[in-house]
Amino acid sequence: MSYSDSDSSSASGDQNYRNFKQISRERLLHEMLRAAKMKDAKSNWKVLIMDKLTVKIMSYSCKMGDITAEGVSLVEDLYRRRQPLPSMDAIYFIQPIKENIIMFLSDMAGRNPLYKKAFVYFSSPISRELVAHIKKDSTVLPRIGALSEMNLEYFAIDSQGFITDNDKAFEDLFGDEENTRKADACLNVMATRIATVFASLREFPFVRYRAAKSLDPMTMTTFRDLIPTKLAAGIWNCLVKCKSIPNYPQQETCELLILDRSIDQIAPVIHEWTYDAMCHDLLNMEGNKYVHEVPSKTGGPPEKKEVLLEEHDPIWLELRHAHIADASERLHDKMTNFVSKNKAAQLQHGSRGGGEISTRDLQKMVQALPQYSEQIEKLSLHVEIAGKINRIIRDQGLRVLGQLEQDLVFGDAGMKDVIKFLTTNEAVSRENKLRLLMITASIYPEKFEGEKGLDLIKLAKLPPEDMNVVNNMRLLGPLAESKKSSTGAFSLKFDIHKKKRAARKDRHGEQVTWQLSRFYPIIEELVEKLSLGELSKDDYPCMNDPSPSFHSTSPVVSIIHEAPVAHSMRSRRTPTWARPRGSDDGYSSDSVLRHTSSDSKKRGKRIFVFIVGGATRSELRVCHKLTGKLNREVVLGSTNIDDPPQFITVLILSNPQFSGSTLQQLIELCTCSSAETEAADAK
């Protein structure tokens, strides 16, 4: 029986490079499920018992088929009444908390335990007190086959993304009612879970964080300002304890940058025009689950079918970061090419004309039918989704709104343009007007002071309570602040000779294919500077300050690979509203697959970015983009991933002054737009 941590072969120097999510999956399947085998066991079948949190951890990384392939015949809930299976071994994957330990001991104690042997794996480090509690029961000890810390208490949402699932982090940390005890508890859980990422990957990071800055030397630093600093300290304390793990590196192997949502207030509400982002923004999806109607096999009314838009779907993997116009065009091409080249499709559509069918053709048709059915189903699904998104874009007038948002951010439009839009586009939905005003408030904060903000709300014909949502953006930083660097909250460098302001500068040397995709999140700039060793040590200090030679002499860190530019030759059917003067951003051709993190070649040291208070789809996309550009895997972590409607809801919940009816009304506005469009489509 071992009380040590489970071993791992996921060190950075491994020749067979595996991405972040692959490593998480392999650890759960191989180190835990496969390792829990008794050589003298008559049967390899086992029972897997988990709590609510570990079920979620497992579901993000593994499918049920993966679990059963490792000899698990039954998956059970720790807190539900379970049937005794005294001839079978059990694997416990649980959090190391007192309640779970009591349940485990209850299962395995006494004369008639529920299972023959128990292999216990904890999601995070267990306290000495709880280990001592387990050791006290002499009847349980001989029945324990393993007692290990998996150190895996995060949720792998993507090959390069994870969340700590702190749903109330924004409310606890940035809310109007400051509760330091609750906030500290939230940060402690967050730090523990982030540390398990590095323990799991056998990585030891340089821990950098956004430094706290008060408005002036006479102003006291607030708790909100100190969030990245406090989290960095918490992570560092956990990492120091990780050094006792077998094969854990004793020197730094990667970089971690800790930020919070105040770093970029525009990214959560601006319309992101990639396929992935628009699916989650406009289609009212639950996580990655999309529900659509399919013809009934029995000839009855259409049936509802749930599908997951995830990396196991090659079409989704290829198109998720493509601009919606490009994705739509490429889907059309794929469908046309498939029908023209596939024998079964030709025969199905009668494209071969009359005449007899040869035996060879019949044989090819039979062979192609199963594949045809599966492929045409996936293609049809994405054609349907893209079509629905394009209808919503048209019906809600999002092209004009999207252009104004981009122009505002880059200083090509100002307050006059916003006022003109609000007075001439009354049909725009309540949510979209609110999002536009939130972007405007981040660029022109003084225009929302006092009665000015209410006047704009009235001009937009929005109810007065919507002003509270705009005002709640101050929770991410003072609205009056205008002297900080361009990467801060409401922090813009203004040209005194220009009436219009810019929250972003055009990236010199980086061309953009799509007018509506000029916007880039701030983390793109920060990660590039970090990789080059140019990130300010004053603004972003390091807990374990690296030596001067860290950036200057390391061949892995100093080499920057530019992503190859592949100009798209497709002009047919490409909407003119989307394409400017002709260029490429790396997502408009099939070359997107060349830059995915599944590439097996050796990459440089990993860069981890963690954003407290929620990350966005655009920030996750940027991490994929920079992985190819920098030849370093960039992993994004956050408390959660927020789509714009969710972010607005979070801002609402952060203000305790809302009445129950107003609160519910505002939350509903965040999901009604796409539902109304879908209802119109049904008619």
XYZ file of C-alpha atoms in Angstrom, residues 528 531-532 555-565 595 601-604 625-632:
27
model
C 3.791 37.640 -27.097
C 7.520 34.904 -24.802
C 9.994 37.535 -26.030
C 17.320 28.646 -27.303
C 13.795 27.334 -26.847
C 12.385 30.581 -25.485
C 14.170 32.977 -27.821
C 13.190 31.365 -31.127
C 9.897 32.746 -32.468
C 8.322 31.015 -35.465
C 5.941 32.996 -37.599
C 2.888 31.077 -38.756
C 2.940 30.570 -42.535
C 0.540 32.801 -44.398
C -1.513 24.805 -36.101
C 6.587 17.873 -33.013
C 8.642 19.079 -30.065
C 7.535 22.467 -28.846
C 9.175 25.005 -26.583
C -3.175 30.879 -32.660
C -0.110 31.787 -30.572
C 0.814 28.121 -30.081
C 1.516 27.871 -33.800
C 3.084 31.314 -34.052
C 5.428 31.005 -31.048
C 5.975 27.234 -31.274
C 5.110 27.055 -27.585
